[in-house]
CSV table of C-alpha atoms and ligand atoms in Angstrom, one decimal:
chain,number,residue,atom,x,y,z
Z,1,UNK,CA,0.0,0.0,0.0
Z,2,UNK,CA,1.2,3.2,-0.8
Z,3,UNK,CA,0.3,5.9,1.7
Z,4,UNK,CA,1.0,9.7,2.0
Z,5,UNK,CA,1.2,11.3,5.2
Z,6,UNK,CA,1.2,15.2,5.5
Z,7,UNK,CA,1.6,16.7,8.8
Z,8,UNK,CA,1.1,20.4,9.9
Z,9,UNK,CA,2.9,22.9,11.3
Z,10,UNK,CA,1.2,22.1,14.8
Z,11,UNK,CA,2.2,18.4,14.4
Z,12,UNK,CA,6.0,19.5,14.3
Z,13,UNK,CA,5.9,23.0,16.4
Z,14,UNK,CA,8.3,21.2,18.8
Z,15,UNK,CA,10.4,18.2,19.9
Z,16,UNK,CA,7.5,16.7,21.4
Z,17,UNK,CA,5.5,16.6,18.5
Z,18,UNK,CA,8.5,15.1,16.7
Z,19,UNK,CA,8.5,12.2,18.4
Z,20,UNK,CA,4.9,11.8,18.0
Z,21,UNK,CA,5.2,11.9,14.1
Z,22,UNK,CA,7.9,9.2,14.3
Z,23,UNK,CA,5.7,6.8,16.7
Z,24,UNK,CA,3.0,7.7,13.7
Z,25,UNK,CA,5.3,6.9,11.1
Z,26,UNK,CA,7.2,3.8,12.5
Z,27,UNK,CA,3.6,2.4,13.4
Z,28,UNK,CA,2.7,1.9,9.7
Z,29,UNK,CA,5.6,0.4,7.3
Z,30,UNK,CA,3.6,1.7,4.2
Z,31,UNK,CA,3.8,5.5,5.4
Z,32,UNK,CA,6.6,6.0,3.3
Z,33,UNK,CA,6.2,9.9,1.8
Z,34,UNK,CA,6.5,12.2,4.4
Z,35,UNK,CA,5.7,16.3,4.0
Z,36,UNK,CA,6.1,18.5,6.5
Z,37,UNK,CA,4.6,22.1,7.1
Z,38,UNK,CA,7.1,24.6,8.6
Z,39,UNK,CA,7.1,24.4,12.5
Z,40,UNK,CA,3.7,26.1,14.0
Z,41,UNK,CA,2.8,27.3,17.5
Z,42,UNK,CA,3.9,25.2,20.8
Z,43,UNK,CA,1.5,27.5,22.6
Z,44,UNK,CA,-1.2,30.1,22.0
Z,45,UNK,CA,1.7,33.0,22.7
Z,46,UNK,CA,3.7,31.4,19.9
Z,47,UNK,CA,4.3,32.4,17.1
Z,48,UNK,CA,4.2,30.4,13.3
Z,49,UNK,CA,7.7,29.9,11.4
Z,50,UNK,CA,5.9,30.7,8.4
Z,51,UNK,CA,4.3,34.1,9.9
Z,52,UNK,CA,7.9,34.9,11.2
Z,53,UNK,CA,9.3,34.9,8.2
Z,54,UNK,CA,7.2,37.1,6.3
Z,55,UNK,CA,7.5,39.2,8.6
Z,56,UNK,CA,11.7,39.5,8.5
Z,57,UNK,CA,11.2,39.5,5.2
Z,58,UNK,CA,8.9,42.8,5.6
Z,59,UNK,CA,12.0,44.5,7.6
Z,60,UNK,CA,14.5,43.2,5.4
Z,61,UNK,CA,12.6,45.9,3.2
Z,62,UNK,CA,12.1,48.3,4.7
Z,63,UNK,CA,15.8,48.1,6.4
Z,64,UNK,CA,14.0,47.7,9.8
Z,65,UNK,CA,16.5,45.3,12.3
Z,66,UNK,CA,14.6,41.8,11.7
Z,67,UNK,CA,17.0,40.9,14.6
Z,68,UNK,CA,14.9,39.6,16.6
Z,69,UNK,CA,12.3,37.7,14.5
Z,70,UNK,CA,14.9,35.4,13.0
Z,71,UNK,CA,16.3,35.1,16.7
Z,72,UNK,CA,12.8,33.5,17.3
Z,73,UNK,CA,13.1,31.2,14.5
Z,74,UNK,CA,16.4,29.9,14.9
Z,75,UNK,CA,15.9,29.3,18.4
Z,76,UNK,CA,12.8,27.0,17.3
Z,77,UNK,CA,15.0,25.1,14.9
Z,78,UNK,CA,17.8,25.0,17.5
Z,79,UNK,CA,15.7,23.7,20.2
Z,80,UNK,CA,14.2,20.8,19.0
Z,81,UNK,CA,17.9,20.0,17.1
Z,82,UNK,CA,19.2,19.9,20.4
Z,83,UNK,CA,16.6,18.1,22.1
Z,84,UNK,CA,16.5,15.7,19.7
Z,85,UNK,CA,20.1,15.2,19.5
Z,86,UNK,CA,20.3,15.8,15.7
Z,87,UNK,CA,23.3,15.4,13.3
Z,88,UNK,CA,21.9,18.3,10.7
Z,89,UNK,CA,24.5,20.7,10.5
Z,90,UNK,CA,22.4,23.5,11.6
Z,91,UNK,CA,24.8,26.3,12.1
Z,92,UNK,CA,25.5,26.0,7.8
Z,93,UNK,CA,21.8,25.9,7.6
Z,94,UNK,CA,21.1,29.4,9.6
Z,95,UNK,CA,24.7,31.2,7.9
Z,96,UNK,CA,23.7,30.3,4.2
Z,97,UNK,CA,20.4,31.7,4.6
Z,98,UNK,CA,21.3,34.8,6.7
Z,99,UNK,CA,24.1,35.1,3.9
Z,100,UNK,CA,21.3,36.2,1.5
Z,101,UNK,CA,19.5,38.3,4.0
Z,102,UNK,CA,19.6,41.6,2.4
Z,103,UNK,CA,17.2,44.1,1.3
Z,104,UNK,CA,17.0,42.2,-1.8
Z,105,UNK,CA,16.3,38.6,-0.9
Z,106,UNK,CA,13.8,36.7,-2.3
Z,107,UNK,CA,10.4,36.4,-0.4
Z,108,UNK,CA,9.9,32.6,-1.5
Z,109,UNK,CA,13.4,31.9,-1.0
Z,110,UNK,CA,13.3,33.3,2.6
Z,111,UNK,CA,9.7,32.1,3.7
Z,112,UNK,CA,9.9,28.8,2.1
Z,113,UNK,CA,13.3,28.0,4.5
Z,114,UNK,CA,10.6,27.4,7.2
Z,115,UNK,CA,9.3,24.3,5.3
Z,116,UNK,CA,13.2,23.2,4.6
Z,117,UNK,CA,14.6,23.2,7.5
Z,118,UNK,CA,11.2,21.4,9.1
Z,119,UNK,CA,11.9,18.7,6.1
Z,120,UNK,CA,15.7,18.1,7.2
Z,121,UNK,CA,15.1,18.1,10.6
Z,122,UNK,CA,12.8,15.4,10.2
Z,123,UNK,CA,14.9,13.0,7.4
Z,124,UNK,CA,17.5,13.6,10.1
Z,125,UNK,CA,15.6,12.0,12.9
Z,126,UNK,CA,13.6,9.3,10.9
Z,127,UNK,CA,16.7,8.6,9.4
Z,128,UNK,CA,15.1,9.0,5.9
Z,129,UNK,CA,15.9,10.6,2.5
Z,130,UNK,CA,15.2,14.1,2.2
Z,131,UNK,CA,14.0,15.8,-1.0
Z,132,UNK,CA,14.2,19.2,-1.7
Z,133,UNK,CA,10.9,20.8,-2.9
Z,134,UNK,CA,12.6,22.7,-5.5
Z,135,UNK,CA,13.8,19.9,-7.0
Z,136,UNK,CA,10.7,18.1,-7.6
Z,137,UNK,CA,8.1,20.3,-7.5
Z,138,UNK,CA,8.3,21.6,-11.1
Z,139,UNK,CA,5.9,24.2,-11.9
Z,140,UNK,CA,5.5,26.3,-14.9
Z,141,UNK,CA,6.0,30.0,-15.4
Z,142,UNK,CA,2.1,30.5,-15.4
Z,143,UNK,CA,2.2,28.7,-11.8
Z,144,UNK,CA,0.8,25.3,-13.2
Z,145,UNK,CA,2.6,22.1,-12.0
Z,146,UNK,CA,4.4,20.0,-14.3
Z,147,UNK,CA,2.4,16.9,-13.1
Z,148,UNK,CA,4.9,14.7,-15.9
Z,149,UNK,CA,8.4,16.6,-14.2
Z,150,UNK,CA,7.4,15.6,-11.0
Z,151,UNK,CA,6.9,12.1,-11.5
Z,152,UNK,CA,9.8,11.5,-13.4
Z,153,UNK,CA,11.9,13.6,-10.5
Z,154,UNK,CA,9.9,11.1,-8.2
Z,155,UNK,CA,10.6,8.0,-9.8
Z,156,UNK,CA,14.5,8.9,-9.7
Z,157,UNK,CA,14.3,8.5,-5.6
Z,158,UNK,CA,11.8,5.3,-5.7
Z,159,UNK,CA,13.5,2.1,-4.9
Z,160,UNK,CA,16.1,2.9,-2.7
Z,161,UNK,CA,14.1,1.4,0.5
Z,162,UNK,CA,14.1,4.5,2.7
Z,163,UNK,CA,10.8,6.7,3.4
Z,164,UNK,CA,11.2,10.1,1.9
Z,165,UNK,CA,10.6,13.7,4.0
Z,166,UNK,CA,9.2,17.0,1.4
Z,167,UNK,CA,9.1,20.0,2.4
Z,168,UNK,CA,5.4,21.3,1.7
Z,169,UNK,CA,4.6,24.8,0.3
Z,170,UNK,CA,6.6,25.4,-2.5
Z,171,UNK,CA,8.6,23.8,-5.9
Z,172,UNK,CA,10.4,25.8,-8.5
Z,173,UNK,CA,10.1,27.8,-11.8
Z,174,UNK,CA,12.6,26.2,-14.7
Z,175,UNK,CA,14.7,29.1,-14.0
Z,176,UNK,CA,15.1,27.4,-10.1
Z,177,UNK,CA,13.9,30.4,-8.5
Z,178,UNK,CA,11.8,29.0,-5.8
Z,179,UNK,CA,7.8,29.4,-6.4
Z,180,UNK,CA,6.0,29.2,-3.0
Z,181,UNK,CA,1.8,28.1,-3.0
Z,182,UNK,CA,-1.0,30.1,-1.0
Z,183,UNK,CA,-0.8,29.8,2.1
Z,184,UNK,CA,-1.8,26.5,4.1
Z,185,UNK,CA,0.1,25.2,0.7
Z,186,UNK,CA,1.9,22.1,2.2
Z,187,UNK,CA,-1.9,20.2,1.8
Z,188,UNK,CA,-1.7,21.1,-1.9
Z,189,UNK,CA,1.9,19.3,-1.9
Z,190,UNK,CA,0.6,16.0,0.1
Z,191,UNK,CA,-2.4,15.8,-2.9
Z,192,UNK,CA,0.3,16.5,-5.6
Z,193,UNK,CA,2.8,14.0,-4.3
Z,194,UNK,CA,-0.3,11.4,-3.2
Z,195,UNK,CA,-1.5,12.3,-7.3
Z,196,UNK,CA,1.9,11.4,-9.0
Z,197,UNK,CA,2.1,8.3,-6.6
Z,198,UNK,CA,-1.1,6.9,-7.8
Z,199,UNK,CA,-1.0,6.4,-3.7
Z,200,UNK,CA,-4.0,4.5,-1.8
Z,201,UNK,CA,-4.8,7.3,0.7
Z,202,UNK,CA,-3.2,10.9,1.7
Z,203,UNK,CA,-3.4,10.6,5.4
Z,204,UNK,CA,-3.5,14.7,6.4
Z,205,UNK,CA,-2.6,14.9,10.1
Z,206,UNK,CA,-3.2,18.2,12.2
Z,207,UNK,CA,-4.3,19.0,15.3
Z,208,UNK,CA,-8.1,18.7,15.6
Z,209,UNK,CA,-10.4,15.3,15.5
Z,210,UNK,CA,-11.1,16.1,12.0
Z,211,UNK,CA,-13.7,17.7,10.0
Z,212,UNK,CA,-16.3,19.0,12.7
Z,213,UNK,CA,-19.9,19.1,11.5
Z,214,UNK,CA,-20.5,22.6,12.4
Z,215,UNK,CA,-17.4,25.2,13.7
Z,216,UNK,CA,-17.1,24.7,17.7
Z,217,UNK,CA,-16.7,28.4,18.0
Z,218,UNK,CA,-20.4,28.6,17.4
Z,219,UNK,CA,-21.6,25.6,18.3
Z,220,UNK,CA,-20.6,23.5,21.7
Z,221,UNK,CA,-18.6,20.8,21.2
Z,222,UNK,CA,-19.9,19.5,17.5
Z,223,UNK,CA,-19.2,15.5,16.5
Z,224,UNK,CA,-16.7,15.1,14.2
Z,225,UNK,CA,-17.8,14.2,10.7
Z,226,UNK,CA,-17.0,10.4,9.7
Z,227,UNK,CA,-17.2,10.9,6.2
Z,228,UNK,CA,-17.8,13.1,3.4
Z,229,UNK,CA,-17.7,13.4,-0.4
Z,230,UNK,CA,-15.1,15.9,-2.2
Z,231,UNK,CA,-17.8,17.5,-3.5
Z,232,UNK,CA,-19.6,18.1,-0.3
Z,233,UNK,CA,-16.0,19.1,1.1
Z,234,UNK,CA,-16.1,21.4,-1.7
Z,235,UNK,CA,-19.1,23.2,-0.7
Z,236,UNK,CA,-18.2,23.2,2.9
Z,237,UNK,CA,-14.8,24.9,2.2
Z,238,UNK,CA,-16.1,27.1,0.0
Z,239,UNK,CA,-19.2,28.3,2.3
Z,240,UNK,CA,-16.3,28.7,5.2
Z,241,UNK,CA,-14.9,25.7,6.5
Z,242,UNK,CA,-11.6,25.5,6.6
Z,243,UNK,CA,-9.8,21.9,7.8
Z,244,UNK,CA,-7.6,21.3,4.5
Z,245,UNK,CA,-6.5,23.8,1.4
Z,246,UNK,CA,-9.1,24.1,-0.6
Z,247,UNK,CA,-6.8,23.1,-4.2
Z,248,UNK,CA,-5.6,20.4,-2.2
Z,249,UNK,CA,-9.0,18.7,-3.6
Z,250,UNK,CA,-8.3,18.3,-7.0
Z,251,UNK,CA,-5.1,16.5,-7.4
Z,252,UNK,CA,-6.2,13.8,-4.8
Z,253,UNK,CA,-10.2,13.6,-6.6
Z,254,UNK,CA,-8.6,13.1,-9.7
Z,255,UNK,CA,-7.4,10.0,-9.6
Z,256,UNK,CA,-10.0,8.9,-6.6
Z,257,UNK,CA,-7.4,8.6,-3.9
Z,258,UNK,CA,-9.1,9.3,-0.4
Z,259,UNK,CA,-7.6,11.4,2.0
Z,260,UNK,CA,-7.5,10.8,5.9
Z,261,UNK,CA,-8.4,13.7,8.2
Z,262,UNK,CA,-6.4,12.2,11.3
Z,263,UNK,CA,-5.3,14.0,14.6
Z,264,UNK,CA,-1.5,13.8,15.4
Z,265,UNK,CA,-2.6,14.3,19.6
Z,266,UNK,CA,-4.7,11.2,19.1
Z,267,UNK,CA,-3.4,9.0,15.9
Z,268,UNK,CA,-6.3,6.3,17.3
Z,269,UNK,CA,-9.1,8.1,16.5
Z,270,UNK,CA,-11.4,7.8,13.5
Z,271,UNK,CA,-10.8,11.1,12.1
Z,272,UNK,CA,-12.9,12.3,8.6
Z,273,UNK,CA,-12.4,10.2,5.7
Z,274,UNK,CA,-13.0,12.0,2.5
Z,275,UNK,CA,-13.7,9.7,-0.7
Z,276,UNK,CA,-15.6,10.1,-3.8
Z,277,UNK,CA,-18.7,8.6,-3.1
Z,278,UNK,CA,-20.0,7.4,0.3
Z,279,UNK,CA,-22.5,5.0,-1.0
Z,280,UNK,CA,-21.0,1.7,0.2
Z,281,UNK,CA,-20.1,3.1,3.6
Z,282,UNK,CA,-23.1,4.5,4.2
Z,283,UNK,CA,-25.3,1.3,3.8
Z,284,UNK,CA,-23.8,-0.1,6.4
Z,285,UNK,CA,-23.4,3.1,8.9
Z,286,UNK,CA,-26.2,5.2,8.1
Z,287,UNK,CA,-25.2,8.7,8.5
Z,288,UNK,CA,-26.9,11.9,10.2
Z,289,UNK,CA,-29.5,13.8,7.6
Z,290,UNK,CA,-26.8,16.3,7.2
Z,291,UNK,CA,-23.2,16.0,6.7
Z,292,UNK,CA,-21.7,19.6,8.1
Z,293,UNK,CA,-23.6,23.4,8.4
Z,294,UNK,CA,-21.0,26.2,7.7
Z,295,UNK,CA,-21.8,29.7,6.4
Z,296,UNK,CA,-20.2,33.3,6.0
Z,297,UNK,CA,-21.4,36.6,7.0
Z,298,UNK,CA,-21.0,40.3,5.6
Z,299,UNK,CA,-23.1,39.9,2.4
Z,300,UNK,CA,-24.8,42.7,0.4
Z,301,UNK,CA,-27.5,41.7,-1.8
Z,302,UNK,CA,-28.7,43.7,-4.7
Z,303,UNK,CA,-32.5,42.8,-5.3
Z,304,UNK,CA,-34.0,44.5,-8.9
Z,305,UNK,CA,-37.4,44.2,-9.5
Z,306,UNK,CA,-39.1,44.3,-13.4
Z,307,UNK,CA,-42.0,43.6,-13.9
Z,308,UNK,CA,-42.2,41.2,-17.0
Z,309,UNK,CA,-38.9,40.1,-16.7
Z,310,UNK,CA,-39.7,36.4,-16.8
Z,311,UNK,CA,-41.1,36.8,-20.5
Z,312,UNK,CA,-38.0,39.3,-21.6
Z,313,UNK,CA,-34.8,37.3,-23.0
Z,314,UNK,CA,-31.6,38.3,-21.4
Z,315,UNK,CA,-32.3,40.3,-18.6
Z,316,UNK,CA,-30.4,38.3,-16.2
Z,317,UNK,CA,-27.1,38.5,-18.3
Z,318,UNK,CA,-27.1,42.0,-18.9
Z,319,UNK,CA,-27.7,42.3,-15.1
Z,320,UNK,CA,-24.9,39.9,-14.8
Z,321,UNK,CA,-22.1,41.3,-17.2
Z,322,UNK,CA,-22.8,44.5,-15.4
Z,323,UNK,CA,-21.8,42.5,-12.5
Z,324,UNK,CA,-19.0,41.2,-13.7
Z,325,UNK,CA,-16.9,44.8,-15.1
Z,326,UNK,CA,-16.6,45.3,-11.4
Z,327,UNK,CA,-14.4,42.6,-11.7
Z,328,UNK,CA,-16.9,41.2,-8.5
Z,329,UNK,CA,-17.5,37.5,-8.3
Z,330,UNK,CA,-21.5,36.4,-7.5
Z,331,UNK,CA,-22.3,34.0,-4.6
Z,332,UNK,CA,-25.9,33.1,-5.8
Z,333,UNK,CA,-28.7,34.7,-7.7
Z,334,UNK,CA,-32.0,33.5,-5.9
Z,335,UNK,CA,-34.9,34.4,-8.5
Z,336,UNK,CA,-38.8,34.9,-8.6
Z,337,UNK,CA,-40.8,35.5,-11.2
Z,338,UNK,CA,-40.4,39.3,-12.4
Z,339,UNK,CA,-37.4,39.5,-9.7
Z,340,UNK,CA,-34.1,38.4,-8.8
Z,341,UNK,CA,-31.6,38.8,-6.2
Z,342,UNK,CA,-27.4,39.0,-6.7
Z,343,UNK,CA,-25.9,38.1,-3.5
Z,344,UNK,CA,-21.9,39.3,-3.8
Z,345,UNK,CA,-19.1,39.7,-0.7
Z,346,UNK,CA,-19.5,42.9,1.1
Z,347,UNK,CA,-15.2,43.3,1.3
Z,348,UNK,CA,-15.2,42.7,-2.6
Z,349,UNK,CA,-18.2,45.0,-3.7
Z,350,UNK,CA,-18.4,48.1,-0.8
Z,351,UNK,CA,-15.8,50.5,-2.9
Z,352,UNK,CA,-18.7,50.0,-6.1
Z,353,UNK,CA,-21.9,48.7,-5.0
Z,354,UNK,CA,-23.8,52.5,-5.6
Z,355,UNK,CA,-22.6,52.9,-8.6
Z,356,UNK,CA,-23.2,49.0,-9.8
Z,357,UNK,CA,-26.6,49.9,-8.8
Z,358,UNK,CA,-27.7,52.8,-11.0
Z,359,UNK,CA,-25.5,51.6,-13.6
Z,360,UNK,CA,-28.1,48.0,-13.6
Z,361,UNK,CA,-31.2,50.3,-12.7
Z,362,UNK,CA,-30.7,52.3,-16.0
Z,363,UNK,CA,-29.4,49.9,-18.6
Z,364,UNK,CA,-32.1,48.1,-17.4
Z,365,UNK,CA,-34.7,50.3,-17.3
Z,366,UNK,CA,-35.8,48.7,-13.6
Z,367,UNK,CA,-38.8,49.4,-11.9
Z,368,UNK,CA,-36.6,49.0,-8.9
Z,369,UNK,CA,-33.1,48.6,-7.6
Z,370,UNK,CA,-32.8,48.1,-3.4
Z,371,UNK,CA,-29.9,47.1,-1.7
Z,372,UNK,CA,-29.9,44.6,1.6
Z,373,UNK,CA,-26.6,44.5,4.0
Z,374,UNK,CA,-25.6,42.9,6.6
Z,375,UNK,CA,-26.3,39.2,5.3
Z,376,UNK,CA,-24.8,36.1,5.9
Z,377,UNK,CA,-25.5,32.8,4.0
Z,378,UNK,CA,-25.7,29.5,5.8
Z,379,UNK,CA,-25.0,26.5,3.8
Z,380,UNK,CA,-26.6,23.2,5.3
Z,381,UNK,CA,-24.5,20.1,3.3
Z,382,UNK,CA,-25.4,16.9,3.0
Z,383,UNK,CA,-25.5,13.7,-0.1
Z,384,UNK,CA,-28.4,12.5,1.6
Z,385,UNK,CA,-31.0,15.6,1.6
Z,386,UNK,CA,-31.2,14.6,-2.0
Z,387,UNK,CA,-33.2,11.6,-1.0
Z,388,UNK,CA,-34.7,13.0,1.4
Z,389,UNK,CA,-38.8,14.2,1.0
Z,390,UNK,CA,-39.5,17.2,2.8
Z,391,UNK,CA,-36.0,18.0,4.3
Z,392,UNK,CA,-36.5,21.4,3.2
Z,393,UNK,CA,-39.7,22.0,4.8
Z,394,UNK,CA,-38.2,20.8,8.6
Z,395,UNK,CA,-34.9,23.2,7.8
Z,396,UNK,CA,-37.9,26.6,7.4
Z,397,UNK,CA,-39.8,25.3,9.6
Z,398,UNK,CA,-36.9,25.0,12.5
Z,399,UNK,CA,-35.7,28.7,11.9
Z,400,UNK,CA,-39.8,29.8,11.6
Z,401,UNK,CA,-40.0,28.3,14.9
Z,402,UNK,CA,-37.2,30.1,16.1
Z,403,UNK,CA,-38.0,34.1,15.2
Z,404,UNK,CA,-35.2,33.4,12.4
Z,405,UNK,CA,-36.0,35.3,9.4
Z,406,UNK,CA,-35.1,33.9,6.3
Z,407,UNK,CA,-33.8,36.4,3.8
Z,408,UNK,CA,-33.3,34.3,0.7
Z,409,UNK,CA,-33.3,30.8,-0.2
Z,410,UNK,CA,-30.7,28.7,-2.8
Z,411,UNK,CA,-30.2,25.2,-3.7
Z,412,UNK,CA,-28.6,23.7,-6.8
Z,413,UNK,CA,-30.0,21.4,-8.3
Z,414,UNK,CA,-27.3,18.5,-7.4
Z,415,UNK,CA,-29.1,18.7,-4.0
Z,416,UNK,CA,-26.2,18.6,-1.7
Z,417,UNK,CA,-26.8,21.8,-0.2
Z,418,UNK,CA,-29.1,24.1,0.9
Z,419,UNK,CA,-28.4,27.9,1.5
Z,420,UNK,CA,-29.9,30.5,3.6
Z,421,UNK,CA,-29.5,34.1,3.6
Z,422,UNK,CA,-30.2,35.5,7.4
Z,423,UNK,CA,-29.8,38.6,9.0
Z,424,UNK,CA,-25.9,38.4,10.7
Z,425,UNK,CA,-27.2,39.0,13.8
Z,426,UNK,CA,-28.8,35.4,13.4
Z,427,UNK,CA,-25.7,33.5,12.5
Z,428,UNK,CA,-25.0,32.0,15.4
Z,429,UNK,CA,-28.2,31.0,16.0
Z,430,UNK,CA,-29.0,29.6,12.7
Z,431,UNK,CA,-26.4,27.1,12.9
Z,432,UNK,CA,-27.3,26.2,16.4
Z,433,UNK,CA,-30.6,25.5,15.6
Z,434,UNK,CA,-29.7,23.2,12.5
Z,435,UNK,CA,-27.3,21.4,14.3
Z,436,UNK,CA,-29.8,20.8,17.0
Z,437,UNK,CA,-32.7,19.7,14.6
Z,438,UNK,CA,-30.8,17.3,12.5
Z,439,UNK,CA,-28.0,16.5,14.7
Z,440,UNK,CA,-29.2,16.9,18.1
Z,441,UNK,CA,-27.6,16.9,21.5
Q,501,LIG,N1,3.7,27.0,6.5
Q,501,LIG,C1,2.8,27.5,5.6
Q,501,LIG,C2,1.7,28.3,6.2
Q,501,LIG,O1,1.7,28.5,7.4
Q,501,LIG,C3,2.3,26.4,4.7
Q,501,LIG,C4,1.6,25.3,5.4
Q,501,LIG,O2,1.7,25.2,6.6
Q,501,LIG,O3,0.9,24.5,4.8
Q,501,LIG,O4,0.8,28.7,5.5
């Protein structure tokens, strides 16, 4: 079995959590592809590797001492090297890269160094081969990955019997200059390498349970979600829930390799597995009604009224290419019969939104144009409301019952979720109540 086990920057903060990802690793002979984030917090006063970094690199700029932020790095590095009685030579490490520490050094270069060192650190203890990033991870100048490049860069250290540590987080452009991802990027690594692999699972280890049904900020201690589609992942992300990178979807879904939502703090537990379809598993564990409620707030939402509209051609794509000069990407367009509704992020849309609005009253010719603020959109997700006669009806009638006022209603027509527009004041409270309909105590 070929498995590929990612772990976060939590899972390697410190020497302790070192020595838990080697129990991990030695428990399972087939965990054999190992990428690392860059170290995380220890504590809450901590501070990430990765946010460090950015940061020197900030007063490298500006010519602002960056003293002592690389002070806190080092001493990260040098802590658990010590503690773990290492043979790295770290001392090269930390001089070659503060050699380049100018005004002029390269962000990716510098932040990425995080995700490097984390990587050699770890081959060190597991006593494994390391691979640098930028050596494997080939990506073009348009910032697409060479899928072919890194397989045959791959195949070059396959065979040689030892498990292999990557850093996460970044690869190279064919000029070698180091091209780092978005950040939370070392889950997009884990799916690339897991892709190229043809691996049977991509075991993501962090530090939570897994994928909670609804966020435990909001609601008290939510159950863990045993399993869940990519595509209802994909909704959940997307509507705010945030557990893995949301492109780290695509390599892994491609080639239908599962991944493994699994908790470094408690290796035992079940964790979220996320596959392609459920169907199998779920005949023999039937699941809750829903699989997960998430949602965002701050939406403004346009809402033009014409009368005859539903018998005029085109009215919703003028209305829509309007839209879309503002170089403003639509949520959800909720429609009646002579009316419709275009629901857009308040951050993207606040510098324009007047001006969108009597541009779409007058080209046109509305009777009228009203804006609504303040909105937030709660997405309930689940493969099995699809089956489901009159889910929709308990969902109203649960927030009815509750004084929630529901602004606007959408569902596509794939069924897996259903999203409500409410006041922001009623967030919380929306999701509390779903959870406590379909879920319960
Ligand atoms: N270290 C990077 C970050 O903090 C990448 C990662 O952890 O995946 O975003």
């Amino acid at each position: 079995m070929i498995k590929v086990a990612k772990f976060g920057g939590s899972s390697v903060a410190d020497a302790t959590q070192f020595a838990k990802v080697r129990n991990i690793i030695q428990a399972d002979h087939d965990r054999r592809f190992i990428v690392v984030s860059a170290c995380g917090k220890s504590h809450d006063e901590d501070h990430k590797v990765t946010d460090l970094l950015y940061l020197c690199h900030a007063h490298l700029k500006y010519g602002v001492s960056y003293e002592s932020l690389m002070k806190m790095v080092e001493e990260k590095y040098r802590m658990i090297h010590q503690q773990l009685q290492l043979r790295l030579d770290i001392d090269k490490e930390f001089s070659s890269i503060r050699k380049l520490m100018d005004k002029n050094i390269d962000l990716d270069y510098l932040v990425s160094r995080g995700e490097y060192l984390c990587a050699k650190m770890m081959a060190d203890y597991l006593d494994a081969e390391f691979i640098d990033a930028k050596d494997l991870l080939a990506f073009d100048y348009d910032g697409s990955l060479n899928y072919a490049k890194v397989k045959a860069k791959l195949n070059e250290h396959l065979g040689k019997g030892k498990r292999l540590v990557i850093p996460g987080f970044y690869g190279s452009f064919p000029n070698d200059k180091i091209h780092l991802m978005s950040r939370g990027g070392s889950d997009v690594t884990g799916a690339i390498i897991a892709n190229v692999l043809d691996a049977d699972i991509y075991e993501n280890f962090t530090d939570v349970p897994g994928i909670m049904i609804a966020d435990p900020r909001i609601v008290k201690d939510p159950k863990v979600i045993k399993r869940i589609t990519y595509n209802e992942l994909r909704e959940m992300s997307y509507m705010g829930a945030n557990v893995l990178h949301e492109e780290a979807i695509f390599p892994v879904k491609s080639k239908h390799i599962p991944i493994h939502i699994l908790n470094t703090n408690d290796p035992k537990a079940n964790g979220t597995l996320i596959v392609e379809n459920c169907d199998e598993l779920d005949k023999n564990d039937d699941p809750y009604p829903i699989t997960g409620i998430t949602g965002r707030q701050n939406f403004s939402v346009i809402n033009i009224v014409k009368s005859h509209s539903s018998n005029e051609v085109g009215v919703l794509a003028k209305a829509l290419s309007i839209v879309s000069k503002y170089n403003v990407s639509v949520e959800s367009v909720p429609s009646g019969i002579d009316s419709f509704s275009i629901v857009m992020d308040t951050s993207k849309v606040e510098h324009c939104i007047y001006e969108m609005m009597v541009e779409l009253k007058n080209e046109l010719a509305l009777d009228s144009v009203s804006l609504s603020e303040n909105i937030s959109m709660v997405a309930v997700v689940g493969r099995k409301m699809k089956d489901a006669k009159g889910f929709s009806g308990k969902l109203f009638a649960q927030l009815g019952s509750n004084d929630i006022n529901i602004r606007l209603i959408s569902q596509t027509a794939d069924e897996i979720n259903i999203i409500v527009g409410v006041m922001n004041k009623d967030f919380a409270k929306t999701i509390n109540c779903i959870y406590e309909k379909f879920i319960g105590a």
